[in-house]
mmCIF file of C-alpha atoms in Angstrom:
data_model
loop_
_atom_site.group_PDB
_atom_site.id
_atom_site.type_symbol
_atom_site.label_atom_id
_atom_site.label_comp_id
_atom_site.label_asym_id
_atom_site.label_seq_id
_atom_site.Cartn_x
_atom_site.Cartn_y
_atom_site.Cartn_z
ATOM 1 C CA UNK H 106 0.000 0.000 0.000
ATOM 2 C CA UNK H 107 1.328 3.420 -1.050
ATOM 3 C CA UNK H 108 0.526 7.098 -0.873
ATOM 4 C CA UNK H 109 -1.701 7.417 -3.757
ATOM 5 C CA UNK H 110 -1.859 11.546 -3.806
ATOM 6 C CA UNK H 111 -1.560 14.822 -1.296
ATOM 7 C CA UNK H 112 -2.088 17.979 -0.422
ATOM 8 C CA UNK H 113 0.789 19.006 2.307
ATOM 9 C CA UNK H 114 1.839 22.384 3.708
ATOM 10 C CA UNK H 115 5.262 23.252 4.006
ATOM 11 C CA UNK H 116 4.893 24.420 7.623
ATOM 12 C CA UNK H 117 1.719 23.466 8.900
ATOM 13 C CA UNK H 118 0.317 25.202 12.614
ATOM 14 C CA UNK H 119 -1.115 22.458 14.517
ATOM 15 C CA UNK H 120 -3.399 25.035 15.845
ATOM 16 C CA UNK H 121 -5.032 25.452 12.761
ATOM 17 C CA UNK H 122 -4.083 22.803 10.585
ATOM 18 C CA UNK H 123 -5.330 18.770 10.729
ATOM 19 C CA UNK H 124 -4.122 16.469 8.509
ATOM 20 C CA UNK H 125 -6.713 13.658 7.056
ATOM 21 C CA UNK H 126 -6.508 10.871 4.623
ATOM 22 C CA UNK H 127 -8.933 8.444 2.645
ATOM 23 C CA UNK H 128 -8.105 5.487 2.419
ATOM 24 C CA UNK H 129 -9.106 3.997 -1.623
ATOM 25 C CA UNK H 130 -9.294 0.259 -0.402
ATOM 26 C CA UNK H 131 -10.664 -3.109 -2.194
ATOM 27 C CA UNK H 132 -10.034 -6.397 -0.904
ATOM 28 C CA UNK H 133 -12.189 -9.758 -0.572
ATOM 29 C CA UNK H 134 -15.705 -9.156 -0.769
ATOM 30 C CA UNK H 135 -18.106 -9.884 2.794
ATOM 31 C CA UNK H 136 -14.430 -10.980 4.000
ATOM 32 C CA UNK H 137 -14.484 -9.154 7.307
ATOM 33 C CA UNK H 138 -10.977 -10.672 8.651
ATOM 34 C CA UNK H 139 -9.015 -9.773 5.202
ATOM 35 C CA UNK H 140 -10.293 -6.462 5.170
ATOM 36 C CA UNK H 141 -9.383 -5.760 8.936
ATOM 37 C CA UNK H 142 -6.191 -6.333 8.040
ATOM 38 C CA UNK H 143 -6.302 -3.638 5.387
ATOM 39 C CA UNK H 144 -7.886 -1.488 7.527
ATOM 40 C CA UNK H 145 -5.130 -1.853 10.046
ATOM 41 C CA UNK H 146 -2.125 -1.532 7.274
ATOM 42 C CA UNK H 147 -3.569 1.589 6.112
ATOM 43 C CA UNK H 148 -3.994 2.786 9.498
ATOM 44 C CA UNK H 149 -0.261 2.464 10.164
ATOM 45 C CA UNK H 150 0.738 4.120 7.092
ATOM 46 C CA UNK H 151 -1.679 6.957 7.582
ATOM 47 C CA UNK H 152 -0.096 7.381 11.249
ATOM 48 C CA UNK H 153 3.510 7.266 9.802
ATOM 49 C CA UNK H 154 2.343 10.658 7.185
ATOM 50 C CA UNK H 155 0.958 12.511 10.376
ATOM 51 C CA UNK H 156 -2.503 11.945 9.512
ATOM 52 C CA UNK H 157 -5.164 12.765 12.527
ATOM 53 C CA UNK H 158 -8.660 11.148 10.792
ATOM 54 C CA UNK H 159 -8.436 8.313 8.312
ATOM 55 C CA UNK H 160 -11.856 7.378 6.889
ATOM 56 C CA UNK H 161 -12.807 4.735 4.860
ATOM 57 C CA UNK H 162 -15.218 3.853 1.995
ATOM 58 C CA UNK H 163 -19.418 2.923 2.445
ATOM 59 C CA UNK H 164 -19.474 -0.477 4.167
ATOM 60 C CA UNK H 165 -15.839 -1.348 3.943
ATOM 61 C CA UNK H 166 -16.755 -4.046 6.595
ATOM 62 C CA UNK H 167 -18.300 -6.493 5.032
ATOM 63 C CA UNK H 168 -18.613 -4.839 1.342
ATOM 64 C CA UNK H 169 -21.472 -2.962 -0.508
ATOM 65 C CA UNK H 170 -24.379 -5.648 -2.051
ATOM 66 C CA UNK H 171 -23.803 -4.748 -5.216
ATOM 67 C CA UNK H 172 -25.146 -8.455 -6.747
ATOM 68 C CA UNK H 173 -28.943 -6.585 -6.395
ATOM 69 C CA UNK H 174 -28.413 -4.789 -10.111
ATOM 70 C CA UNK H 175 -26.471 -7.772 -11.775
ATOM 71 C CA UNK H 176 -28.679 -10.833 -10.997
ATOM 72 C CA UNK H 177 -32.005 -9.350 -11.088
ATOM 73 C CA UNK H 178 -32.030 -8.407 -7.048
ATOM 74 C CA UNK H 179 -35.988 -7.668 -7.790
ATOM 75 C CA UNK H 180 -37.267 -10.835 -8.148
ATOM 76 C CA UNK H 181 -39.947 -11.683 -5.108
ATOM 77 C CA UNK H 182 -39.276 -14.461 -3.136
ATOM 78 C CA UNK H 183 -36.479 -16.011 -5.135
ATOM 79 C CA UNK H 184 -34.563 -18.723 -4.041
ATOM 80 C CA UNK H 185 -30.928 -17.968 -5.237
ATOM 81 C CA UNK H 186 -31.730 -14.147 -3.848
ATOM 82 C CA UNK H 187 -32.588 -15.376 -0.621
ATOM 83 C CA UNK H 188 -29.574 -17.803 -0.383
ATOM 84 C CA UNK H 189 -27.415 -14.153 -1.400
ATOM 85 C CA UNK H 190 -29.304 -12.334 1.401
ATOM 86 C CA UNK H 191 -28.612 -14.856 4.100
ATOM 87 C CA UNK H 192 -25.282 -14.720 3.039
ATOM 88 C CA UNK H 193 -24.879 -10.899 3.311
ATOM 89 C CA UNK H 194 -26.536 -11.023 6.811
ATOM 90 C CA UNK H 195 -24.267 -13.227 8.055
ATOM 91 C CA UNK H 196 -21.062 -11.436 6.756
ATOM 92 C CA UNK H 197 -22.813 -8.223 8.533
ATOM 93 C CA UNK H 198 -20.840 -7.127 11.934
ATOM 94 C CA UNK H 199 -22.566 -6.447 15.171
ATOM 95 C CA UNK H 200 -21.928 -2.738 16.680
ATOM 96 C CA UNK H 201 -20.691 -3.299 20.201
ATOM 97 C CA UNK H 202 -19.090 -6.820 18.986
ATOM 98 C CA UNK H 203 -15.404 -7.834 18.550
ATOM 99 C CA UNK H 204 -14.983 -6.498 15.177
ATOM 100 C CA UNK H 205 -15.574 -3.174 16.874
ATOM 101 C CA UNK H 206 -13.256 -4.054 19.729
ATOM 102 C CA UNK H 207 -10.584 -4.690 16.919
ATOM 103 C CA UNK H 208 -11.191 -0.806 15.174
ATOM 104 C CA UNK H 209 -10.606 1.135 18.546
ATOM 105 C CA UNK H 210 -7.511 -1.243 19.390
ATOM 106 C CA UNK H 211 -6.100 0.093 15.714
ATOM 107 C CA UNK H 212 -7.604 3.855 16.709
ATOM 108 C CA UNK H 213 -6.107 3.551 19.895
ATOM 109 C CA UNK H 214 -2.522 1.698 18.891
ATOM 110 C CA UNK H 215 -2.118 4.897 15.718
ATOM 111 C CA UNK H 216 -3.439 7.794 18.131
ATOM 112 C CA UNK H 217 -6.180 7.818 14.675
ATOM 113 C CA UNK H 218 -9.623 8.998 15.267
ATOM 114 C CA UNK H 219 -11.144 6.249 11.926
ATOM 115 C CA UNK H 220 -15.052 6.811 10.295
ATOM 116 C CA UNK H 221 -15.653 3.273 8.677
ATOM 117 C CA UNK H 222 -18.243 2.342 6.534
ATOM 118 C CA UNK H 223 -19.787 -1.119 8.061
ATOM 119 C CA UNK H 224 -22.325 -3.303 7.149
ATOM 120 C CA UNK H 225 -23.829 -3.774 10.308
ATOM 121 C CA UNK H 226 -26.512 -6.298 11.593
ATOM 122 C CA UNK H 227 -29.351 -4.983 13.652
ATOM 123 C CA UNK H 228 -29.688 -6.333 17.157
ATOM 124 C CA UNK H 229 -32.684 -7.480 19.266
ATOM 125 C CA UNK H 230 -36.013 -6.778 17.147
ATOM 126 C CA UNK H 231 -33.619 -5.889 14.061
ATOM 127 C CA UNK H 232 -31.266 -8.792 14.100
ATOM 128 C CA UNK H 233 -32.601 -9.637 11.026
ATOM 129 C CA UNK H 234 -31.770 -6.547 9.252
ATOM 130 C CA UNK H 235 -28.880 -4.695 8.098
ATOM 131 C CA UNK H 236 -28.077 -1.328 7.988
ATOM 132 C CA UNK H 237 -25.759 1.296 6.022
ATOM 133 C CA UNK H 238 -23.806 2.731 8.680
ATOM 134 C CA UNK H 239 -20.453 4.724 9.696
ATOM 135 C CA UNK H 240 -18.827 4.793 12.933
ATOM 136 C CA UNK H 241 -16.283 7.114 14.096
ATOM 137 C CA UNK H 242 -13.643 5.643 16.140
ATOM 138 C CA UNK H 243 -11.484 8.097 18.355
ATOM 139 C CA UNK H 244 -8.343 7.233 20.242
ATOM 140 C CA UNK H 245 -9.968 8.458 23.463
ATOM 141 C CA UNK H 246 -13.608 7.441 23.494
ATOM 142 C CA UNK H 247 -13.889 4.250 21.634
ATOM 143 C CA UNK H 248 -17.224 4.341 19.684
ATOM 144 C CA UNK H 249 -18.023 8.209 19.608
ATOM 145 C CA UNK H 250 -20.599 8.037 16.460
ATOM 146 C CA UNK H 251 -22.916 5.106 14.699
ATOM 147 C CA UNK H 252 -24.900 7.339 12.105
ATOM 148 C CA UNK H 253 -27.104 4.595 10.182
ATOM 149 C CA UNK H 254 -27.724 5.957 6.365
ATOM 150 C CA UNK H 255 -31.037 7.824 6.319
ATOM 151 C CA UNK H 256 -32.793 6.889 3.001
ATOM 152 C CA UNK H 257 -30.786 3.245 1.165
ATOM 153 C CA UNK H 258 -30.996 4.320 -2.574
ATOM 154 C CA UNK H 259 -32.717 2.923 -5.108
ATOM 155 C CA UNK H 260 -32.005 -1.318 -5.139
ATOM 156 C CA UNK H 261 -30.038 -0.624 -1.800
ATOM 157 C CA UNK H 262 -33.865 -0.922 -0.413
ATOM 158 C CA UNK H 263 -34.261 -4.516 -0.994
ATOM 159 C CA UNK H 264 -31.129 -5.014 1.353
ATOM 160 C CA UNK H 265 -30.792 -1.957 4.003
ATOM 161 C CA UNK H 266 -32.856 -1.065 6.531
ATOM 162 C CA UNK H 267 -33.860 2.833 6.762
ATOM 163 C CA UNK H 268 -31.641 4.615 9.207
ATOM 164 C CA UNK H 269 -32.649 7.699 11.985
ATOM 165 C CA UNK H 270 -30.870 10.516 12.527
ATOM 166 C CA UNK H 271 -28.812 9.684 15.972
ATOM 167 C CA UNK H 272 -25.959 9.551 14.387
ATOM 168 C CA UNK H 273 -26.327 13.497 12.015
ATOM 169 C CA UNK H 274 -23.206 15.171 14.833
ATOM 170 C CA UNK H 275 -20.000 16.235 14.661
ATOM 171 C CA UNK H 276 -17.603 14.829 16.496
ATOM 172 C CA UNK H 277 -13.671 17.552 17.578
ATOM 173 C CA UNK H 278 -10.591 16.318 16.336
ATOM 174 C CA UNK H 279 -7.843 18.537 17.562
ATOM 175 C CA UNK H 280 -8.603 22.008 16.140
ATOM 176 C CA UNK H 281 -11.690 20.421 13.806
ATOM 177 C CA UNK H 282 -15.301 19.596 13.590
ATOM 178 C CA UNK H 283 -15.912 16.532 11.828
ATOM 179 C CA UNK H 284 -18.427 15.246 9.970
ATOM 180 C CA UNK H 285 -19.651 12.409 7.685
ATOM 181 C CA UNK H 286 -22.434 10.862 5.721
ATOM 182 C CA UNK H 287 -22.855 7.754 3.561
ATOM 183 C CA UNK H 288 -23.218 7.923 -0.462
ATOM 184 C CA UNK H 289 -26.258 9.796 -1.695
ATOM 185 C CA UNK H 290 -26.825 10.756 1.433
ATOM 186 C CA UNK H 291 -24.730 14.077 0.669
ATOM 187 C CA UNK H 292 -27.250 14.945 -1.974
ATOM 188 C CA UNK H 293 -29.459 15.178 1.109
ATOM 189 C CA UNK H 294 -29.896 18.939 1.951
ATOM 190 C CA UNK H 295 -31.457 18.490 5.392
ATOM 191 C CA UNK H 296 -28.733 15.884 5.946
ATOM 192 C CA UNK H 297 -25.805 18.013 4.875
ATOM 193 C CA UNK H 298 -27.638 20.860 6.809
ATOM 194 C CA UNK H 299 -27.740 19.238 10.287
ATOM 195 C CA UNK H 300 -24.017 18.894 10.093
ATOM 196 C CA UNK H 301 -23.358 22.464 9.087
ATOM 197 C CA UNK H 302 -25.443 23.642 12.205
ATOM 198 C CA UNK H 303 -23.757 21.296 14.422
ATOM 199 C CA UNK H 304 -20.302 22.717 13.538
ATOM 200 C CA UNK H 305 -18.746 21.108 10.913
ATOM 201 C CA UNK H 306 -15.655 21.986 9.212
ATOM 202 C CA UNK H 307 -14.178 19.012 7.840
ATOM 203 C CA UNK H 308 -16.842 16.644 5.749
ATOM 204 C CA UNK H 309 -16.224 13.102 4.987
ATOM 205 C CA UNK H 310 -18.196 11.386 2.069
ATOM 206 C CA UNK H 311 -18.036 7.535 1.783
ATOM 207 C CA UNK H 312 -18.646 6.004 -1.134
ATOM 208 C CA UNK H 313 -18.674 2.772 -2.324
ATOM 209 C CA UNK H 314 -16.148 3.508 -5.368
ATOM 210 C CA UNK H 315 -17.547 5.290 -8.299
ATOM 211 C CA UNK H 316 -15.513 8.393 -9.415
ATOM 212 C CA UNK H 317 -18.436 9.929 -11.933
ATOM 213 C CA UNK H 318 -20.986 9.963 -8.650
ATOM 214 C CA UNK H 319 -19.087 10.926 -6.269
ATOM 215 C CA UNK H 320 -17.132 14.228 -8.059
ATOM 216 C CA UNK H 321 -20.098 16.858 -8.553
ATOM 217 C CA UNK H 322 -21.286 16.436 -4.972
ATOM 218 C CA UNK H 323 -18.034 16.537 -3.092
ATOM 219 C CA UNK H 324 -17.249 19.947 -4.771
ATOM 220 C CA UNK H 325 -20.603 21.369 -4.476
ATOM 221 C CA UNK H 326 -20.568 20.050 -0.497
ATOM 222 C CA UNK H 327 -17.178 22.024 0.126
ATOM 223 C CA UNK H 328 -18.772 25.363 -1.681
ATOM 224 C CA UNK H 329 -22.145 25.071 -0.027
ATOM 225 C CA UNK H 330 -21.462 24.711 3.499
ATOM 226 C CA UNK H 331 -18.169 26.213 2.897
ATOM 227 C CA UNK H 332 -16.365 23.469 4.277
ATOM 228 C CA UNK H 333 -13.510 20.851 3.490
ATOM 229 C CA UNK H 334 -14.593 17.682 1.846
ATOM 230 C CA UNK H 335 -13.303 14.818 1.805
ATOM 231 C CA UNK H 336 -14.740 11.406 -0.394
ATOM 232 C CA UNK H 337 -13.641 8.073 0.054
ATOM 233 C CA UNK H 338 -14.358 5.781 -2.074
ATOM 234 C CA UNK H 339 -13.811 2.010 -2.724
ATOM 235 C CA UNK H 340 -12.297 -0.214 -5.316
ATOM 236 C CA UNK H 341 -13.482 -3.695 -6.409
ATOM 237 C CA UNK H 342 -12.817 -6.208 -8.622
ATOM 238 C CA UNK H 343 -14.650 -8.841 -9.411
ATOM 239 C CA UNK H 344 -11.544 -11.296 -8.362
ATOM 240 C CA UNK H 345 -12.846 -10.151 -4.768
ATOM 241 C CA UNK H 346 -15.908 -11.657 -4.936
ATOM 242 C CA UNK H 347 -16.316 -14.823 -2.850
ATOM 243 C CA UNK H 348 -16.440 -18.668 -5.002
ATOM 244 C CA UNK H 349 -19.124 -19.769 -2.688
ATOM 245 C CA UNK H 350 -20.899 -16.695 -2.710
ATOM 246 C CA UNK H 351 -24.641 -17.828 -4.107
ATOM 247 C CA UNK H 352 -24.685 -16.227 -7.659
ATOM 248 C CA UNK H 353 -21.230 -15.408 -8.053
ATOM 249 C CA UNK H 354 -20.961 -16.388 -11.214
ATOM 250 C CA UNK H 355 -24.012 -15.103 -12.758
ATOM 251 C CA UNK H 356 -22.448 -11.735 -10.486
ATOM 252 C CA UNK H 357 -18.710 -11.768 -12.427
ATOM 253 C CA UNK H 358 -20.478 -12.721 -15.888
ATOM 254 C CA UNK H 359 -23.157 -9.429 -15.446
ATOM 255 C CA UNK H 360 -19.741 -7.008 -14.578
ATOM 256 C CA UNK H 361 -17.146 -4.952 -15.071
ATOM 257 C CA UNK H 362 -13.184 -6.532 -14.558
ATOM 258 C CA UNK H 363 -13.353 -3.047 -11.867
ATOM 259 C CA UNK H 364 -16.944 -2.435 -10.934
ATOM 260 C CA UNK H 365 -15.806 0.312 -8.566
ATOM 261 C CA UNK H 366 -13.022 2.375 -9.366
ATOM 262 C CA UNK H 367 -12.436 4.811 -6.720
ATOM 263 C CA UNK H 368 -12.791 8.367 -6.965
ATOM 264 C CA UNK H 369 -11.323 9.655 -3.463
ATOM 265 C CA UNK H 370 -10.823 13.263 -3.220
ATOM 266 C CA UNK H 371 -10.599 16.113 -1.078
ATOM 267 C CA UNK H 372 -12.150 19.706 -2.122
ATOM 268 C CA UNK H 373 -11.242 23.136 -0.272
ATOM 269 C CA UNK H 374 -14.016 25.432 0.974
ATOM 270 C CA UNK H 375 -13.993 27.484 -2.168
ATOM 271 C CA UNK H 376 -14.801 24.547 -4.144
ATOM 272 C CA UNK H 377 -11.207 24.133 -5.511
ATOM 273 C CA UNK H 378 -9.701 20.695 -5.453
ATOM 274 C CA UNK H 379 -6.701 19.665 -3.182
ATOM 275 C CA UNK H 380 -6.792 16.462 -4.526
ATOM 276 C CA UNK H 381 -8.430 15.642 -7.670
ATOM 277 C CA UNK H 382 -10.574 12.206 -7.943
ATOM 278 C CA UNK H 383 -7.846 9.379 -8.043
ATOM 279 C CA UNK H 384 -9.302 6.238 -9.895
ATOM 280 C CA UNK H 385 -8.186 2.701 -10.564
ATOM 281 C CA UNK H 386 -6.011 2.045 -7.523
ATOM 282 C CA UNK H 387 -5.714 1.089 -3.736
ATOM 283 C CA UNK H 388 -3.820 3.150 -1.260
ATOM 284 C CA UNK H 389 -4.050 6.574 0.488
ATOM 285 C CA UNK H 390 -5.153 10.328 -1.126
ATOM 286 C CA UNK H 391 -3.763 12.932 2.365
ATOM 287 C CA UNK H 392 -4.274 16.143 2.760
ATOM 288 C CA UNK H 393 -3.367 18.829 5.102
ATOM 289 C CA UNK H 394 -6.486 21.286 6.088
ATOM 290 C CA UNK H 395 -5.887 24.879 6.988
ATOM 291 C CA UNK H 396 -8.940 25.004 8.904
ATOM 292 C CA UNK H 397 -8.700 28.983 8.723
ATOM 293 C CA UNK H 398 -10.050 28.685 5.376
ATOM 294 C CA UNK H 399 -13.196 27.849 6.425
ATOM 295 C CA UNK H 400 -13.421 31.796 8.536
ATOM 296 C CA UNK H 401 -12.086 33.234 4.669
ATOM 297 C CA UNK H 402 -14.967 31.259 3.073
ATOM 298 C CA UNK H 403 -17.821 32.025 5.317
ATOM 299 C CA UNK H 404 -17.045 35.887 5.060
ATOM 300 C CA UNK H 405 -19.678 35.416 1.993
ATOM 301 C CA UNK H 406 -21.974 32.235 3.156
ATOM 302 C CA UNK H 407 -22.601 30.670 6.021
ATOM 303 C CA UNK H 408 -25.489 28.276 5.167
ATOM 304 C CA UNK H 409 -26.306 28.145 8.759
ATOM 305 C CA UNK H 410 -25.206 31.563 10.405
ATOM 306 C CA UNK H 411 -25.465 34.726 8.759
ATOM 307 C CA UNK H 412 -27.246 33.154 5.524
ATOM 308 C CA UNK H 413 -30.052 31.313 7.111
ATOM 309 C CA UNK H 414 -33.129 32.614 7.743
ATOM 310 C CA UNK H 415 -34.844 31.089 11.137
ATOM 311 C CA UNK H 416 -37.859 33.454 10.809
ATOM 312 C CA UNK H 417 -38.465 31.485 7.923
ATOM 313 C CA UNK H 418 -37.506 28.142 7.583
ATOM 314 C CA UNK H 419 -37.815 25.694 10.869
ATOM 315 C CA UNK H 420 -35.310 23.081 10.995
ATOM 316 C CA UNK H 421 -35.634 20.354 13.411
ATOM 317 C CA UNK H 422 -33.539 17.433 13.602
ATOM 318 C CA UNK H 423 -34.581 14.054 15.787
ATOM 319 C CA UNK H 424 -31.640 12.991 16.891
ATOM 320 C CA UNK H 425 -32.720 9.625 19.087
ATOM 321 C CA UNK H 426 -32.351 5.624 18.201
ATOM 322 C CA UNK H 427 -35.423 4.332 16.147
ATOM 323 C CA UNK H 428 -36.460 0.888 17.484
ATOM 324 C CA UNK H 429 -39.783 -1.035 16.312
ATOM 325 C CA UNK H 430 -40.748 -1.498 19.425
ATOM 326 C CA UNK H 431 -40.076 -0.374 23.270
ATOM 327 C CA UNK H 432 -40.908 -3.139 26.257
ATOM 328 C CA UNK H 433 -42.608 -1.955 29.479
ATOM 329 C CA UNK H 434 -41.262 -4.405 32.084
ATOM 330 C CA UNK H 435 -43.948 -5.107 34.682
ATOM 331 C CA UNK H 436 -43.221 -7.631 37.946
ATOM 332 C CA UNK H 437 -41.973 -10.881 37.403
ATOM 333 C CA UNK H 438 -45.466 -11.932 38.825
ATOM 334 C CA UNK H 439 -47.546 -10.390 35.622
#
């Protein structure tokens, strides 16, 4: 694994200045152990280059269910779609289980705060559902954010469960505000909104690795709540894909050699890019942040200070754990 692209000041203030990296990683598909193991190389890499927040691309751990548009995902009550399901589920990690003990060992060990994309399995009434989600890691704290994606797109539907908005904060990282969302959830404008009003200056994108999504929106992020942005994205090939996965040969047949390709990035607070999409290849895209950009930027917008309009427009954002259901315990005698 290599240094794939940067952004780095000559003589960067460490009062004003945090240095972040994305880490463009592939690997063996809905293999949680192998891609640990990625996880953690990059993570000592990123720690060697100074880097403070290493993020990583939508549900790194297990992988993104991308058989749904390549083996007709649709069809009800299918037996081979079922069998891919199951399979999914099970590759699914638990938050609160030892894959997460593993992530703040590596957050802890590098002195990293980490956002990873997960595939995670829903527990109690949900445990047979999985969810989108991110989780910030931090040194300090252990788990400090589990932000479940809002809205699945499109086929993502047949396979993720919808997400709440517990998880829409910012979490400080030295002299920063972080933030992040999964996928298409940056086109959301309420989404993207909550974590400009909760102080963000630094905003992470994950994605699951395709450069001619993920470009507009990073850019137009960075201008709009006049912050830095940061995608990362995934690669895969379809060499990762498991031989006892259910359809995975119908799945390599129906696919590109690289389905995803990548596309990490990091845009300024003008809009300007740091780092241009890289494509096509694994390893790291860093960037140092002069977070006193973001003052310069807001002079002319500040999408939730001086430019908003609360006589106007109410925002609210609920910010508690959905759950299907909530159990009134009684006495053992009822």
């Amino acid at each position: 694994m290599r240094v794939l692209a940067g952004a780095r000041l000559p003589d960067p203030d460490p009062r004003s200045t945090i240095t972040v990296a994305a880490a463009q990683l592939g690997g063996p598909w809905l293999d949680v152990g192998a891609r640990l193991k990625r996880l953690t190389e990059a993570a000592r890499l990123a720690a060697a280059e100074g880097v403070k927040v290493l993020a990583f691309p939508e549900t790194y751990l297990s992988g993104y269910p991308f058989w749904l548009t390549r083996t007709h995902g649709a069809n009800f009550d299918d037996a081979a779609q079922k069998a891919c399901y199951a399979y999914y589920l099970d590759s699914a990690i638990e938050v609160g289980g030892p894959e997460q003990r593993e992530l703040e060992a590596v957050a802890a060990d590098f002195g990293l705060t980490l956002l990873v994309g997960v595939t995670e399995r829903g527990r109690g009434p949900a445990s047979g559902s999985v969810y989108c989600t991110l989780l910030t890691i931090t040194p300090e704290d252990g788990l400090a954010g589990h932000h479940r994606k809002l809205v699945p797109t499109y086929d993502e539907r047949l396979v993720w469960a919808h997400g709440d908005g517990a998880g829409l904060r910012t979490h400080a990282v030295g002299p920063a505000r972080v933030g992040g969302l999964n996928c298409w959830e940056n086109w959301m404008p309420q989404a993207r909104h909550a974590l400009y009003a909760a102080g963000e200056q630094v905003h992470f994108g994950t994605w699951p690795g395709a450069s001619k999504v993920s470009r507009d929106v990073t850019r137009f992020t960075a201008m709009e709540g006049r912050v830095f942005a940061v995608a990362a994205a995934g690669i895969l090939t379809v060499d990762d894909v498991p031989d006892d996965f259910p359809l995975a040969a119908q799945l390599r047949d129906n696919s590109a050699r690289m389905p995803f390709d990548g596309g990490s990035a990091v845009a300024a607070p003008d809009g300007t890019w740091l780092v241009e999409p890289v494509r096509g290849e694994e390893g790291l895209v860093i960037a140092d942040l002069d977070l006193r950009a973001v003052g310069r930027e807001r002079l002319t917008f500040d999408p939730t200070g001086h430019y908003s309009r609360p006589d106007v427009f109410s925002v609210t954002v609920n910010r508690t754990r959905r759950e299907a259901v909530a159990f009134v315990e009684g006495s053992p005698r009822d």
